[in-house]
Amino acid sequence: MEQGWRANPDLVRKLSEKQPGVIYDEAKVPPYSLPDPLVSPEGLKIVTPELWMKRRLEILELFRSQVYGRTPIDKPEGILFEVWDLDREAIGGKATRKQVAINLTGSPDGPVMDLLIYLPNGPPRPLPVFLMLNFMGNHTFYDDPAIRLKDRPLQAFNTTEERDFFSSERSRGWGDLPKLVDKTLERGYGFATVCYNDIDPDFHDGFRNGVHGVFDKFFGASRPPDAWGSISAWAWGLSRAMDYLEKDDEVDEKRVVIVGHSRLGKTALWAGAQDERFAIVVSNNSGCGGAALSRRRFGETVRIINTVFPHWFCDNFKQYNDREDELPVDQHMLIALIAPRPVYVASADEDLWADPRGEFLAAKAADPVYRLLGTDGLPAEEMPPLNHPVMGTIGYHVRSGGHALTLYDWERYIDFADKHFRKPK
Ligand code: GCU
């Protein structure tokens, strides 16, 4: 057997020199001990699925109040779903395209989430579907002039050229994204996506724009320290997309996979933890505040993320800057909240900022909960070698290359969905 994954020492050296304040060297990870998901705050051992169900709610509440923030509203009463586009001959006749305007308030001022759906023509309905939030707009997924193109807001780290490019016709069917769609359809799954900007533009404006601007009134006169940040808002948006998918007769709402990359991988995990309608959850390179253990302080830390992205988490989370050991949870408990539903965590070899080992260890530390609930958990004792996916009810891989969602990753997620959805009876 090949050796388990280890970070490339040259890369560790290079990054450590570039960012001397950041831990990239495994030897510098401080000693830590993780809170045990299977022990209650009173010291009671959680030994049955029934006890876990109660414990699960306590943990969920801790993530709400201390990490991502509380959502002020579930499904808004006025929400409207308008299927304004239906083409049964899309992609050269291979697919059915639908576009749905999800008006979150039902008022003409919105905000409106645009859901793009492609369903393969041929396979019998209802179909399993991959649902993901995207960064750059629905139109980047296919060079299909019918996809609604929206202006992109200028957000942190964007140049105006980037903003203009992704607001223009030139960015239709960008990079490898069309290949992801083709592969999904070829393998008999539908593909659905929403741009995260439709829910909450990704920059800090004191929570005035996006869904915060319309729903924060439910908190009363001032925003409490556990009010939702942007990750909670995006996760809430995924649930609203699910509200539509449940209504669509061509979609099997019991077989919806959510996938997210990076900040949207953090979002997918949090959405999957809260909303049990999602059958499978996939986190791609989600790192700090996603699948990686915060207590390791490897790569991006709680302080760094709260400083650079002050709008992502709730205000209470800032108390844990440099005090990770005081967190009542760590990210293995987020993964455990998804149990017994299948969850896949994926890392990339060069993406040390996101702490591949910390992501593996979190998945592994969720394993006892998965096993208590009667599944096979994560069948790996050690980190697997590069490009050797492990697939139990928890899946994991570390692939070669850097921070990205690649076709290799995507095909593994389809394999994982096949394994769980198409089990021989
Ligand atoms: C930054 C951030 C990460 C995040 C990533 C992304 O690198 O520090 O936490 O995951 O952006 O979303 O691409």
XYZ file of C-alpha atoms in Angstrom, residues 18-323:
306
model
C 5.796 33.683 2.624
C 3.404 33.780 5.582
C 5.516 33.323 8.722
C 2.519 33.867 11.019
C 0.568 30.966 9.519
C 1.082 27.301 10.465
C 1.897 25.177 7.440
C 4.160 22.713 9.199
C 2.511 19.720 10.856
C 5.146 19.846 13.628
C 3.864 23.285 14.685
C 0.232 22.261 15.210
C -0.480 22.913 18.908
C -1.717 20.078 21.110
C -5.500 20.095 21.344
C -8.370 17.887 22.388
C -11.664 17.775 20.554
C -15.054 17.977 22.234
C -16.665 14.527 22.073
C -19.918 14.642 20.121
C -20.999 11.524 22.005
C -20.776 13.050 25.485
C -23.405 15.555 26.639
C -22.449 18.757 28.512
C -23.553 16.987 31.736
C -21.114 14.180 31.016
C -23.731 11.694 29.863
C -22.482 9.165 27.295
C -24.562 9.055 24.135
C -24.959 5.361 23.475
C -28.197 5.076 21.518
C -29.568 6.724 18.365
C -32.397 8.180 20.491
C -29.942 9.928 22.814
C -28.046 11.180 19.784
C -31.181 12.805 18.342
C -31.417 14.935 21.482
C -27.691 15.656 21.600
C -27.837 16.565 17.915
C -30.248 19.400 18.632
C -27.929 20.809 21.315
C -25.007 20.772 18.901
C -27.081 22.355 16.136
C -28.001 25.133 18.525
C -24.321 25.709 19.385
C -23.440 26.124 15.717
C -26.358 28.542 15.372
C -25.536 30.672 18.358
C -21.722 30.568 18.287
C -20.622 30.021 14.706
C -22.846 30.722 11.694
C -25.727 32.629 13.266
C -29.420 32.166 13.543
C -31.771 32.440 10.592
C -34.684 34.779 11.392
C -37.212 33.007 9.181
C -37.823 29.582 7.660
C -39.760 29.482 4.429
C -41.225 32.966 3.894
C -44.990 32.978 3.503
C -45.020 35.077 0.362
C -42.332 33.087 -1.518
C -43.183 32.713 -5.228
C -41.844 30.225 -7.753
C -42.157 31.253 -11.367
C -41.003 28.748 -13.995
C -40.414 31.333 -16.699
C -38.353 29.218 -19.055
C -38.879 25.641 -20.240
C -37.025 24.200 -23.227
C -37.168 20.471 -23.880
C -34.578 20.673 -26.655
C -31.694 22.322 -24.795
C -28.019 21.360 -25.344
C -28.700 20.001 -28.820
C -31.747 18.044 -27.670
C -29.881 16.230 -24.861
C -31.506 18.088 -22.013
C -34.514 19.935 -20.689
C -33.700 23.384 -19.382
C -35.820 25.174 -16.832
C -35.278 28.518 -15.206
C -37.200 29.385 -12.100
C -37.397 32.811 -10.515
C -37.702 32.283 -6.776
C -39.006 35.527 -5.386
C -38.107 35.297 -1.721
C -40.589 37.874 -0.478
C -43.179 37.706 -3.215
C -42.950 41.467 -3.589
C -41.846 43.072 -6.877
C -38.676 44.298 -5.151
C -37.520 40.729 -4.450
C -34.859 39.647 -3.787
C -35.111 37.015 -6.521
C -32.993 33.880 -6.804
C -32.600 32.502 -10.318
C -32.502 28.721 -10.333
C -31.134 27.106 -13.504
C -31.963 23.434 -14.029
C -30.828 20.990 -16.709
C -32.396 17.530 -16.735
C -31.103 14.797 -19.050
C -33.679 13.764 -21.649
C -34.108 10.009 -21.677
C -33.805 8.652 -18.146
C -37.124 8.060 -16.418
C -38.527 10.690 -14.053
C -38.290 11.608 -11.237
C -34.528 12.225 -11.404
C -31.851 12.612 -8.745
C -30.321 16.088 -8.909
C -27.042 17.792 -8.010
C -27.703 21.250 -6.565
C -24.942 23.772 -6.043
C -24.499 27.447 -5.392
C -22.131 29.143 -7.810
C -19.787 32.121 -7.643
C -19.836 33.687 -11.089
C -23.398 33.365 -12.368
C -25.616 30.665 -13.861
C -24.556 31.603 -17.379
C -20.988 30.431 -16.682
C -22.196 26.812 -16.721
C -23.112 26.603 -20.389
C -22.675 28.551 -23.561
C -26.445 28.744 -23.858
C -27.771 32.196 -24.785
C -31.080 31.486 -23.052
C -29.541 31.492 -19.564
C -30.312 34.745 -17.797
C -27.192 36.832 -17.328
C -27.109 39.243 -14.410
C -24.781 42.082 -13.540
C -22.254 41.023 -11.000
C -21.635 43.121 -7.883
C -18.066 44.197 -7.188
C -16.928 42.172 -4.226
C -13.821 41.720 -2.132
C -10.764 40.743 -4.206
C -12.520 41.236 -7.541
C -11.036 43.597 -10.028
C -13.414 45.673 -12.118
C -12.198 43.675 -15.151
C -13.313 40.453 -13.483
C -16.631 41.956 -12.558
C -17.162 43.192 -16.097
C -16.082 39.897 -17.633
C -18.493 37.850 -15.528
C -21.274 40.337 -16.238
C -20.748 39.910 -19.987
C -21.627 37.476 -22.768
C -17.955 36.516 -22.962
C -18.231 34.469 -19.781
C -20.972 32.125 -20.968
C -19.804 28.508 -20.598
C -16.655 29.429 -18.700
C -13.640 27.135 -18.237
C -14.509 23.548 -17.346
C -17.962 24.296 -15.957
C -19.833 23.019 -19.050
C -17.955 19.721 -18.669
C -19.380 19.342 -15.165
C -22.881 19.800 -16.545
C -22.276 17.368 -19.438
C -20.877 14.731 -17.103
C -23.801 15.090 -14.698
C -26.361 14.669 -17.470
C -24.459 11.777 -19.086
C -24.570 9.897 -15.816
C -28.303 10.339 -15.448
C -28.504 13.177 -12.951
C -30.060 16.592 -13.183
C -27.988 19.693 -12.495
C -29.357 22.739 -10.666
C -27.588 25.928 -9.657
C -28.117 29.389 -8.170
C -25.600 32.223 -7.955
C -24.856 33.031 -4.327
C -24.990 36.770 -5.037
C -28.728 36.423 -5.634
C -29.095 35.522 -1.961
C -26.509 37.768 -0.380
C -23.777 39.669 -2.238
C -20.433 38.601 -0.821
C -19.050 41.767 0.711
C -19.499 43.453 4.029
C -21.974 46.306 3.899
C -23.270 46.051 7.467
C -25.943 43.531 6.402
C -27.986 45.974 4.378
C -28.160 44.183 1.036
C -29.433 40.710 0.085
C -31.745 38.716 2.303
C -30.355 40.354 5.445
C -31.792 43.640 4.258
C -35.316 42.255 4.043
C -35.519 39.689 6.839
C -33.372 41.155 9.638
C -36.402 43.139 10.790
C -37.571 39.923 12.456
C -34.746 40.341 14.967
C -36.323 43.552 16.287
C -34.593 46.906 16.634
C -31.007 45.664 16.644
C -29.110 42.704 15.224
C -28.244 40.254 17.999
C -24.710 38.788 18.210
C -26.084 35.465 17.003
C -27.816 36.875 13.912
C -27.051 35.065 10.652
C -23.954 35.938 8.687
C -23.613 35.374 4.954
C -22.850 31.642 5.176
C -26.129 31.121 7.027
C -27.912 33.264 4.450
C -26.496 31.246 1.551
C -27.410 27.988 3.312
C -30.927 29.300 3.791
C -31.034 30.037 0.040
C -30.175 26.390 -0.719
C -33.181 25.373 1.348
C -35.382 27.743 -0.657
C -34.107 26.150 -3.885
C -35.065 22.816 -2.314
C -38.565 24.185 -1.658
C -38.891 24.497 -5.420
C -37.288 21.133 -6.241
C -39.836 19.462 -3.967
C -42.595 20.834 -6.160
C -41.085 19.775 -9.474
C -42.520 16.398 -10.559
C -39.475 15.648 -12.675
C -37.166 15.848 -9.657
C -36.854 13.180 -6.975
C -36.703 15.330 -3.855
C -35.464 12.338 -1.865
C -32.291 12.210 -3.983
C -30.906 15.740 -3.968
C -27.135 16.089 -3.536
C -25.758 19.471 -2.487
C -22.211 20.344 -3.443
C -20.223 23.434 -2.591
C -16.696 24.603 -3.222
C -14.662 26.556 -0.696
C -16.819 29.187 1.086
C -19.739 27.490 -0.622
C -18.472 24.147 0.706
C -18.747 25.594 4.221
C -22.244 26.640 3.171
C -23.175 23.185 1.846
C -22.159 21.548 5.138
C -24.140 24.042 7.196
C -27.162 23.710 4.895
C -26.971 19.917 5.089
C -26.644 20.007 8.872
C -29.796 22.060 9.254
C -32.012 20.808 6.444
C -32.483 17.062 6.489
C -34.150 17.083 3.085
C -30.693 17.075 1.475
C -29.862 13.409 0.923
C -26.099 13.767 0.322
C -23.763 16.627 1.205
C -20.444 17.338 -0.516
C -17.777 19.724 0.744
C -15.042 20.566 -1.765
C -11.948 22.253 -0.280
C -14.087 23.987 2.358
C -11.289 24.529 4.904
C -11.629 26.808 7.916
C -15.235 27.125 9.080
C -16.035 24.183 6.782
C -14.649 20.680 7.147
C -11.272 21.583 8.719
C -10.760 21.365 12.483
C -10.398 24.886 13.900
C -8.335 23.725 16.886
C -5.415 22.761 14.655
C -4.952 26.416 13.635
C -3.320 25.076 10.457
C -3.482 27.411 7.456
C -6.426 29.779 7.771
C -7.484 30.352 11.393
C -10.610 31.646 13.118
C -8.959 35.033 13.624
C -7.903 35.329 9.993
C -11.287 34.360 8.602
C -13.188 36.669 10.965
C -10.891 39.544 10.066
C -10.851 39.153 6.308
C -14.505 38.096 5.982
C -16.293 39.783 8.907
C -19.686 39.116 7.308
C -19.463 35.327 6.939
C -20.140 34.187 10.515
C -22.155 35.596 13.407
C -20.603 38.162 15.735
C -20.330 35.636 18.566
C -17.829 33.661 16.507
C -15.330 36.511 16.831
C -14.960 35.679 20.541
C -13.006 32.628 19.481
C -10.253 34.498 17.651
C -7.042 32.859 18.993
C -9.244 30.985 21.484
